[in-house]
Amino acid sequence: MNSMILHLASRAAVIALGALAVGILGGCSAGKADIVTTNPPITALTQAVAAGTGLQVVGLVGPGVDPHEYEASPEDVKKIGGASVVLRNGLGLDAFLDAPVKSSGQRNVVTVTEGVRVRSVVDAGGQREDDPHVWHDPTNDKIMVDNIVKALTTAYPDKASAFQKNGTAAQAKLDQVDAEIKQLIATIPAANRKMVTNHDAFGYFIDHFGLTFIGAVIPSVSTQGDASAKQIAELQDTIRREGVKAIFAESSVDPKVASQIARDTKVKIVADLYGDSLGKPGSGADTVDGMLLQNAKKIVEALK
Ligand SMILES: [Zn+2]
């Protein structure tokens, strides 16, 4: 983004929106970062906890960017070195942080997924791997909020009560959306509650809300790698046999192969679920709870 435009935009936002300006800076390149975060869900949860405190939260991986392929820029390294605290997802998703943390001398790095329920999967090569997409289960998000409140309180003890109050409000919102999504999912006929996704990003959502995972176009919890012709043929057979209603691809991953499979098997494709990312500011999917609800609505619409 042009830094002059960004500067003017964020100044205007500061004047017009006060604390909301924190959100405008996420993923962009201007301004001092008090708190650095990695992927958009962590950024959004941290912005919710830090709201109204005047602290600048800067997410390195912007909306719509694939975190699996992300590499830190020299600008990122500066931000990482200058921040009071760096919050990461862990579970292999933000391994790009290791080198810049080391070279910048940053010592206060907190993994916010500590203590969440981790889904273990076997990848295409038969290796057991932790699924990093933990934020698709709202009960995990609530644990992450607790971890963020703790980390920010350690870095800024004078703002403890604001973090606590914001954290409690964010958790209440997550509970509310959890209940709302359960009601939505209940409207899908039981035989239709089957998910084929682009990469294996929705396992936590599927487990938590009682859906069934049929398969992924990229058979991995990462976006790297391609399915073989044999794997694609097998997935197409399964889609036909199971009477799958739709294939779900994501906003941040090219849905080319998924679209081809959808055409061949004559099922719908939903190409804009949020798997790794969140929506742009103002889209309603720029918060974790908003993103979960928008995904749920699209899933219900396609499977009903
Ligand atoms: Zn992913």
mmCIF file of C-alpha atoms and ligand atoms in Angstrom:
data_model
loop_
_atom_site.group_PDB
_atom_site.id
_atom_site.type_symbol
_atom_site.label_atom_id
_atom_site.label_comp_id
_atom_site.label_asym_id
_atom_site.label_seq_id
_atom_site.Cartn_x
_atom_site.Cartn_y
_atom_site.Cartn_z
ATOM 1 C CA MET A 1 0.000 0.000 0.000
ATOM 2 C CA ASN A 2 1.185 3.533 -0.777
ATOM 3 C CA SER A 3 2.579 4.836 2.493
ATOM 4 C CA MET A 4 1.366 8.426 1.961
ATOM 5 C CA ILE A 5 -2.190 7.254 1.374
ATOM 6 C CA LEU A 6 -1.913 4.905 4.313
ATOM 7 C CA HIS A 7 -0.590 7.730 6.484
ATOM 8 C CA LEU A 8 -3.515 9.987 5.547
ATOM 9 C CA ALA A 9 -6.002 7.145 5.845
ATOM 10 C CA SER A 10 -4.808 6.123 9.273
ATOM 11 C CA ARG A 11 -4.666 9.772 10.466
ATOM 12 C CA ALA A 12 -8.237 10.264 9.331
ATOM 13 C CA ALA A 13 -9.216 7.049 11.019
ATOM 14 C CA VAL A 14 -7.544 8.105 14.255
ATOM 15 C CA ILE A 15 -9.551 11.330 14.218
ATOM 16 C CA ALA A 16 -12.830 9.740 13.152
ATOM 17 C CA LEU A 17 -12.754 6.405 14.867
ATOM 18 C CA GLY A 18 -10.340 6.686 17.774
ATOM 19 C CA ALA A 19 -9.540 3.222 19.030
ATOM 20 C CA LEU A 20 -10.858 1.558 15.864
ATOM 21 C CA ALA A 21 -7.766 2.896 14.046
ATOM 22 C CA VAL A 22 -5.932 0.002 15.654
ATOM 23 C CA GLY A 23 -7.706 -2.248 13.159
ATOM 24 C CA ILE A 24 -6.831 -0.100 10.132
ATOM 25 C CA LEU A 25 -3.121 -0.621 10.691
ATOM 26 C CA GLY A 26 -3.285 -4.405 10.841
ATOM 27 C CA GLY A 27 -1.278 -5.930 8.026
ATOM 28 C CA CYS A 28 -0.035 -2.591 6.692
ATOM 29 C CA SER A 29 3.407 -1.101 6.783
ATOM 30 C CA ALA A 30 3.237 2.281 8.513
ATOM 31 C CA GLY A 31 3.346 3.257 12.166
ATOM 32 C CA LYS A 32 5.139 1.949 15.181
ATOM 33 C CA ALA A 33 4.104 -1.486 16.346
ATOM 34 C CA ASP A 34 3.657 -1.914 20.101
ATOM 35 C CA ILE A 35 2.340 -5.422 19.640
ATOM 36 C CA VAL A 36 3.199 -7.584 16.626
ATOM 37 C CA THR A 37 1.007 -10.531 15.658
ATOM 38 C CA THR A 38 1.256 -13.016 12.815
ATOM 39 C CA ASN A 39 -1.893 -14.378 11.110
ATOM 40 C CA PRO A 40 -5.202 -12.465 10.847
ATOM 41 C CA PRO A 41 -7.189 -14.435 13.492
ATOM 42 C CA ILE A 42 -4.509 -13.753 16.149
ATOM 43 C CA THR A 43 -4.361 -10.115 15.007
ATOM 44 C CA ALA A 44 -8.138 -9.702 15.324
ATOM 45 C CA LEU A 45 -8.337 -11.320 18.765
ATOM 46 C CA THR A 46 -5.431 -9.146 19.943
ATOM 47 C CA GLN A 47 -7.060 -5.987 18.538
ATOM 48 C CA ALA A 48 -10.214 -6.881 20.461
ATOM 49 C CA VAL A 49 -8.245 -7.284 23.714
ATOM 50 C CA ALA A 50 -6.214 -4.078 23.159
ATOM 51 C CA ALA A 51 -9.174 -1.934 21.975
ATOM 52 C CA GLY A 52 -9.303 1.550 23.473
ATOM 53 C CA THR A 53 -5.842 1.371 25.051
ATOM 54 C CA GLY A 54 -4.066 3.339 22.315
ATOM 55 C CA LEU A 55 -1.649 0.460 21.693
ATOM 56 C CA GLN A 56 -0.808 -0.251 18.051
ATOM 57 C CA VAL A 57 -1.394 -3.869 17.066
ATOM 58 C CA VAL A 58 0.268 -4.742 13.758
ATOM 59 C CA GLY A 59 -0.424 -8.050 12.019
ATOM 60 C CA LEU A 60 2.319 -9.213 9.681
ATOM 61 C CA VAL A 61 0.115 -11.441 7.489
ATOM 62 C CA GLY A 62 -2.639 -9.254 6.021
ATOM 63 C CA PRO A 63 -6.192 -10.307 5.093
ATOM 64 C CA GLY A 64 -6.316 -12.548 2.011
ATOM 65 C CA VAL A 65 -2.637 -13.527 2.301
ATOM 66 C CA ASP A 66 -1.715 -17.213 2.617
ATOM 67 C CA PRO A 67 0.108 -17.623 5.964
ATOM 68 C CA HIS A 68 1.534 -21.015 4.939
ATOM 69 C CA GLU A 69 3.655 -19.310 2.274
ATOM 70 C CA TYR A 70 4.476 -16.094 4.124
ATOM 71 C CA GLU A 71 8.036 -14.789 4.440
ATOM 72 C CA ALA A 72 9.060 -11.910 6.705
ATOM 73 C CA SER A 73 10.228 -8.696 4.975
ATOM 74 C CA PRO A 74 13.091 -6.490 6.285
ATOM 75 C CA GLU A 75 10.345 -4.073 7.443
ATOM 76 C CA ASP A 76 8.759 -6.926 9.437
ATOM 77 C CA VAL A 77 12.075 -7.677 11.118
ATOM 78 C CA LYS A 78 12.247 -4.036 12.324
ATOM 79 C CA LYS A 79 8.717 -4.218 13.706
ATOM 80 C CA ILE A 80 9.421 -7.524 15.421
ATOM 81 C CA GLY A 81 12.548 -6.081 17.045
ATOM 82 C CA GLY A 82 10.795 -2.895 18.185
ATOM 83 C CA ALA A 83 7.628 -4.404 19.655
ATOM 84 C CA SER A 84 7.020 -4.947 23.375
ATOM 85 C CA VAL A 85 5.568 -8.355 22.670
ATOM 86 C CA VAL A 86 5.146 -10.661 19.664
ATOM 87 C CA LEU A 87 2.128 -12.982 19.596
ATOM 88 C CA ARG A 88 2.224 -16.026 17.385
ATOM 89 C CA ASN A 89 -0.064 -18.922 16.488
ATOM 90 C CA GLY A 90 2.569 -21.657 16.642
ATOM 91 C CA LEU A 91 1.754 -25.229 15.501
ATOM 92 C CA GLY A 92 3.970 -24.689 12.452
ATOM 93 C CA LEU A 93 1.864 -21.937 10.882
ATOM 94 C CA ASP A 94 4.242 -19.060 11.596
ATOM 95 C CA ALA A 95 7.628 -20.743 11.476
ATOM 96 C CA PHE A 96 8.630 -17.760 9.282
ATOM 97 C CA LEU A 97 8.967 -15.858 12.572
ATOM 98 C CA ASP A 98 11.870 -17.926 13.921
ATOM 99 C CA ALA A 99 14.691 -16.300 11.923
ATOM 100 C CA PRO A 100 13.538 -12.639 12.332
ATOM 101 C CA VAL A 101 12.945 -13.151 16.073
ATOM 102 C CA LYS A 102 16.480 -14.442 16.373
ATOM 103 C CA SER A 103 18.102 -11.743 14.227
ATOM 104 C CA SER A 104 16.132 -8.883 15.849
ATOM 105 C CA GLY A 105 16.946 -9.982 19.393
ATOM 106 C CA GLN A 106 13.256 -9.965 20.363
ATOM 107 C CA ARG A 107 12.817 -12.060 23.513
ATOM 108 C CA ASN A 108 9.163 -11.601 24.409
ATOM 109 C CA VAL A 109 7.385 -14.016 22.045
ATOM 110 C CA VAL A 110 4.189 -15.700 23.237
ATOM 111 C CA THR A 111 2.439 -18.622 21.533
ATOM 112 C CA VAL A 112 -1.247 -17.886 22.064
ATOM 113 C CA THR A 113 -2.495 -21.387 21.224
ATOM 114 C CA GLU A 114 -0.930 -22.772 24.423
ATOM 115 C CA GLY A 115 -3.510 -25.040 26.095
ATOM 116 C CA VAL A 116 -5.994 -25.258 23.185
ATOM 117 C CA ARG A 117 -7.357 -28.562 21.925
ATOM 118 C CA VAL A 118 -5.020 -29.531 19.071
ATOM 119 C CA ARG A 119 -6.211 -31.745 16.243
ATOM 120 C CA SER A 120 -3.601 -34.221 15.078
ATOM 121 C CA VAL A 121 -3.719 -35.383 11.448
ATOM 122 C CA VAL A 122 -1.748 -37.735 9.243
ATOM 123 C CA ASP A 123 -0.413 -35.992 6.121
ATOM 124 C CA ALA A 124 -0.123 -37.436 2.612
ATOM 125 C CA GLY A 125 3.344 -38.815 3.429
ATOM 126 C CA GLY A 126 2.048 -40.684 6.501
ATOM 127 C CA GLN A 127 3.571 -38.180 8.972
ATOM 128 C CA ARG A 128 1.603 -37.134 12.039
ATOM 129 C CA GLU A 129 1.146 -33.359 12.115
ATOM 130 C CA ASP A 130 -0.598 -30.779 14.324
ATOM 131 C CA ASP A 131 -3.398 -28.907 12.567
ATOM 132 C CA PRO A 132 -2.679 -25.175 13.113
ATOM 133 C CA HIS A 133 -6.198 -23.895 12.170
ATOM 134 C CA VAL A 134 -7.356 -23.893 15.821
ATOM 135 C CA TRP A 135 -9.379 -20.646 15.591
ATOM 136 C CA HIS A 136 -12.250 -22.388 13.760
ATOM 137 C CA ASP A 137 -13.385 -23.757 17.148
ATOM 138 C CA PRO A 138 -14.769 -20.901 19.294
ATOM 139 C CA THR A 139 -13.846 -22.723 22.511
ATOM 140 C CA ASN A 140 -10.216 -22.576 21.362
ATOM 141 C CA ASP A 141 -10.588 -18.857 20.601
ATOM 142 C CA LYS A 142 -11.705 -18.254 24.178
ATOM 143 C CA ILE A 143 -8.533 -19.925 25.487
ATOM 144 C CA MET A 144 -6.475 -17.834 23.048
ATOM 145 C CA VAL A 145 -8.164 -14.668 24.360
ATOM 146 C CA ASP A 146 -7.114 -15.660 27.908
ATOM 147 C CA ASN A 147 -3.533 -16.160 26.721
ATOM 148 C CA ILE A 148 -3.545 -12.793 24.922
ATOM 149 C CA VAL A 149 -4.921 -11.011 28.016
ATOM 150 C CA LYS A 150 -2.124 -12.593 30.077
ATOM 151 C CA ALA A 151 0.620 -11.695 27.563
ATOM 152 C CA LEU A 152 -0.529 -8.076 27.170
ATOM 153 C CA THR A 153 -0.937 -7.673 30.942
ATOM 154 C CA THR A 154 2.673 -8.795 31.426
ATOM 155 C CA ALA A 155 3.852 -6.273 28.820
ATOM 156 C CA TYR A 156 1.580 -3.399 29.975
ATOM 157 C CA PRO A 157 0.540 -4.021 33.607
ATOM 158 C CA ASP A 158 -1.051 -0.554 33.929
ATOM 159 C CA LYS A 159 -3.659 -1.526 31.307
ATOM 160 C CA ALA A 160 -4.603 -4.827 32.971
ATOM 161 C CA SER A 161 -8.209 -3.912 33.749
ATOM 162 C CA ALA A 162 -8.910 -2.780 30.149
ATOM 163 C CA PHE A 163 -7.478 -6.030 28.741
ATOM 164 C CA GLN A 164 -9.540 -8.069 31.196
ATOM 165 C CA LYS A 165 -12.769 -6.224 30.393
ATOM 166 C CA ASN A 166 -12.186 -6.445 26.618
ATOM 167 C CA GLY A 167 -11.243 -10.116 26.870
ATOM 168 C CA THR A 168 -14.413 -10.987 28.764
ATOM 169 C CA ALA A 169 -16.512 -9.121 26.163
ATOM 170 C CA ALA A 170 -14.745 -10.926 23.286
ATOM 171 C CA GLN A 171 -15.406 -14.289 24.945
ATOM 172 C CA ALA A 172 -19.094 -13.460 25.434
ATOM 173 C CA LYS A 173 -19.347 -12.657 21.712
ATOM 174 C CA LEU A 174 -17.676 -15.976 20.854
ATOM 175 C CA ASP A 175 -20.169 -17.848 23.070
ATOM 176 C CA GLN A 176 -23.043 -16.070 21.367
ATOM 177 C CA VAL A 177 -21.781 -16.896 17.871
ATOM 178 C CA ASP A 178 -21.105 -20.503 18.918
ATOM 179 C CA ALA A 179 -24.770 -20.890 19.935
ATOM 180 C CA GLU A 180 -25.991 -19.126 16.795
ATOM 181 C CA ILE A 181 -23.923 -21.380 14.508
ATOM 182 C CA LYS A 182 -25.169 -24.534 16.279
ATOM 183 C CA GLN A 183 -28.733 -23.437 15.524
ATOM 184 C CA LEU A 184 -27.823 -22.757 11.880
ATOM 185 C CA ILE A 185 -26.097 -26.132 11.408
ATOM 186 C CA ALA A 186 -29.145 -27.880 12.896
ATOM 187 C CA THR A 187 -31.155 -26.668 9.879
ATOM 188 C CA ILE A 188 -29.013 -28.765 7.457
ATOM 189 C CA PRO A 189 -30.565 -32.203 6.830
ATOM 190 C CA ALA A 190 -28.371 -34.724 8.710
ATOM 191 C CA ALA A 191 -27.466 -36.643 5.515
ATOM 192 C CA ASN A 192 -26.088 -33.449 3.929
ATOM 193 C CA ARG A 193 -23.654 -32.455 6.685
ATOM 194 C CA LYS A 194 -20.585 -33.450 4.649
ATOM 195 C CA MET A 195 -17.634 -31.197 3.862
ATOM 196 C CA VAL A 196 -15.134 -31.354 1.019
ATOM 197 C CA THR A 197 -12.651 -28.501 1.378
ATOM 198 C CA ASN A 198 -9.744 -27.095 -0.625
ATOM 199 C CA HIS A 199 -7.060 -27.734 1.964
ATOM 200 C CA ASP A 200 -7.627 -29.356 5.354
ATOM 201 C CA ALA A 201 -8.332 -26.069 7.179
ATOM 202 C CA PHE A 202 -11.796 -26.668 8.653
ATOM 203 C CA GLY A 203 -11.220 -29.741 10.850
ATOM 204 C CA TYR A 204 -11.841 -27.812 14.066
ATOM 205 C CA PHE A 205 -15.080 -26.293 12.732
ATOM 206 C CA ILE A 206 -16.207 -29.683 11.437
ATOM 207 C CA ASP A 207 -15.465 -31.427 14.784
ATOM 208 C CA HIS A 208 -16.973 -28.725 16.960
ATOM 209 C CA PHE A 209 -20.194 -28.311 14.983
ATOM 210 C CA GLY A 210 -20.811 -31.988 14.213
ATOM 211 C CA LEU A 211 -20.160 -32.063 10.459
ATOM 212 C CA THR A 212 -18.354 -34.869 8.594
ATOM 213 C CA PHE A 213 -15.073 -34.333 6.747
ATOM 214 C CA ILE A 214 -15.071 -36.223 3.425
ATOM 215 C CA GLY A 215 -11.787 -35.019 1.940
ATOM 216 C CA ALA A 216 -9.624 -32.127 0.792
ATOM 217 C CA VAL A 217 -8.490 -31.175 -2.722
ATOM 218 C CA ILE A 218 -5.031 -30.480 -1.283
ATOM 219 C CA PRO A 219 -4.804 -33.383 1.174
ATOM 220 C CA SER A 220 -2.828 -31.432 3.767
ATOM 221 C CA VAL A 221 -3.142 -28.975 6.666
ATOM 222 C CA SER A 222 -0.754 -26.816 4.623
ATOM 223 C CA THR A 223 -1.525 -25.189 1.242
ATOM 224 C CA GLN A 224 1.707 -26.483 -0.258
ATOM 225 C CA GLY A 225 1.647 -29.589 -2.395
ATOM 226 C CA ASP A 226 -0.739 -30.906 -5.007
ATOM 227 C CA ALA A 227 -3.014 -33.879 -5.103
ATOM 228 C CA SER A 228 -1.959 -36.596 -7.564
ATOM 229 C CA ALA A 229 -4.279 -37.518 -10.448
ATOM 230 C CA LYS A 230 -5.089 -40.726 -8.557
ATOM 231 C CA GLN A 231 -6.014 -38.823 -5.372
ATOM 232 C CA ILE A 232 -8.259 -36.461 -7.375
ATOM 233 C CA ALA A 233 -10.005 -39.397 -9.054
ATOM 234 C CA GLU A 234 -10.552 -41.035 -5.647
ATOM 235 C CA LEU A 235 -11.936 -37.796 -4.207
ATOM 236 C CA GLN A 236 -14.345 -37.494 -7.166
ATOM 237 C CA ASP A 237 -15.546 -41.073 -6.578
ATOM 238 C CA THR A 238 -16.110 -40.327 -2.900
ATOM 239 C CA ILE A 239 -18.010 -37.101 -3.704
ATOM 240 C CA ARG A 240 -20.363 -39.048 -6.004
ATOM 241 C CA ARG A 241 -20.743 -42.019 -3.630
ATOM 242 C CA GLU A 242 -21.429 -39.857 -0.558
ATOM 243 C CA GLY A 243 -23.784 -37.506 -2.426
ATOM 244 C CA VAL A 244 -21.730 -34.486 -1.351
ATOM 245 C CA LYS A 245 -23.595 -31.223 -2.058
ATOM 246 C CA ALA A 246 -20.739 -28.745 -2.328
ATOM 247 C CA ILE A 247 -16.995 -28.169 -2.346
ATOM 248 C CA PHE A 248 -15.681 -25.377 -0.159
ATOM 249 C CA ALA A 249 -12.639 -23.412 -1.289
ATOM 250 C CA GLU A 250 -11.088 -20.402 0.371
ATOM 251 C CA SER A 251 -10.580 -16.701 -0.140
ATOM 252 C CA SER A 252 -6.772 -16.954 0.153
ATOM 253 C CA VAL A 253 -6.048 -20.063 -1.965
ATOM 254 C CA ASP A 254 -6.420 -20.457 -5.746
ATOM 255 C CA PRO A 255 -9.520 -22.675 -6.220
ATOM 256 C CA LYS A 256 -8.566 -23.905 -9.730
ATOM 257 C CA VAL A 257 -8.413 -27.635 -9.020
ATOM 258 C CA ALA A 258 -11.395 -27.451 -6.654
ATOM 259 C CA SER A 259 -13.453 -25.741 -9.395
ATOM 260 C CA GLN A 260 -12.494 -28.435 -11.891
ATOM 261 C CA ILE A 261 -13.556 -31.198 -9.483
ATOM 262 C CA ALA A 262 -16.838 -29.389 -8.820
ATOM 263 C CA ARG A 263 -17.523 -29.189 -12.590
ATOM 264 C CA ASP A 264 -16.632 -32.862 -13.130
ATOM 265 C CA THR A 265 -18.813 -34.087 -10.265
ATOM 266 C CA LYS A 266 -21.586 -31.507 -10.934
ATOM 267 C CA VAL A 267 -21.640 -30.156 -7.391
ATOM 268 C CA LYS A 268 -21.681 -26.532 -6.252
ATOM 269 C CA ILE A 269 -18.502 -24.702 -5.371
ATOM 270 C CA VAL A 270 -18.332 -22.102 -2.631
ATOM 271 C CA ALA A 271 -15.073 -20.300 -3.362
ATOM 272 C CA ASP A 272 -14.910 -17.732 -0.600
ATOM 273 C CA LEU A 273 -14.835 -19.382 2.831
ATOM 274 C CA TYR A 274 -12.287 -17.923 5.223
ATOM 275 C CA GLY A 275 -9.871 -20.762 5.958
ATOM 276 C CA ASP A 276 -6.594 -19.075 6.843
ATOM 277 C CA SER A 277 -7.626 -15.449 6.629
ATOM 278 C CA LEU A 278 -10.271 -12.993 7.703
ATOM 279 C CA GLY A 279 -12.230 -10.442 5.678
ATOM 280 C CA LYS A 280 -11.094 -6.882 4.988
ATOM 281 C CA PRO A 281 -11.952 -4.165 7.541
ATOM 282 C CA GLY A 282 -15.688 -3.432 7.422
ATOM 283 C CA SER A 283 -16.611 -6.743 5.735
ATOM 284 C CA GLY A 284 -18.161 -8.157 8.920
ATOM 285 C CA ALA A 285 -15.685 -11.036 8.642
ATOM 286 C CA ASP A 286 -12.842 -8.912 10.009
ATOM 287 C CA THR A 287 -13.341 -10.368 13.491
ATOM 288 C CA VAL A 288 -13.013 -14.047 14.399
ATOM 289 C CA ASP A 289 -16.641 -14.321 15.549
ATOM 290 C CA GLY A 290 -17.851 -12.485 12.405
ATOM 291 C CA MET A 291 -15.757 -14.750 10.184
ATOM 292 C CA LEU A 292 -17.089 -17.919 11.854
ATOM 293 C CA LEU A 293 -20.669 -16.751 11.397
ATOM 294 C CA GLN A 294 -20.166 -15.795 7.723
ATOM 295 C CA ASN A 295 -18.551 -19.158 7.007
ATOM 296 C CA ALA A 296 -21.402 -20.961 8.768
ATOM 297 C CA LYS A 297 -24.034 -19.090 6.749
ATOM 298 C CA LYS A 298 -22.309 -20.011 3.468
ATOM 299 C CA ILE A 299 -21.955 -23.655 4.519
ATOM 300 C CA VAL A 300 -25.616 -23.898 5.536
ATOM 301 C CA GLU A 301 -26.776 -22.192 2.346
ATOM 302 C CA ALA A 302 -24.812 -24.670 0.199
ATOM 303 C CA LEU A 303 -25.690 -27.872 2.097
ATOM 304 C CA LYS A 304 -29.382 -27.320 2.812
HETATM 305 ZN ZN ZN B 1 -4.314 -23.245 6.145
#
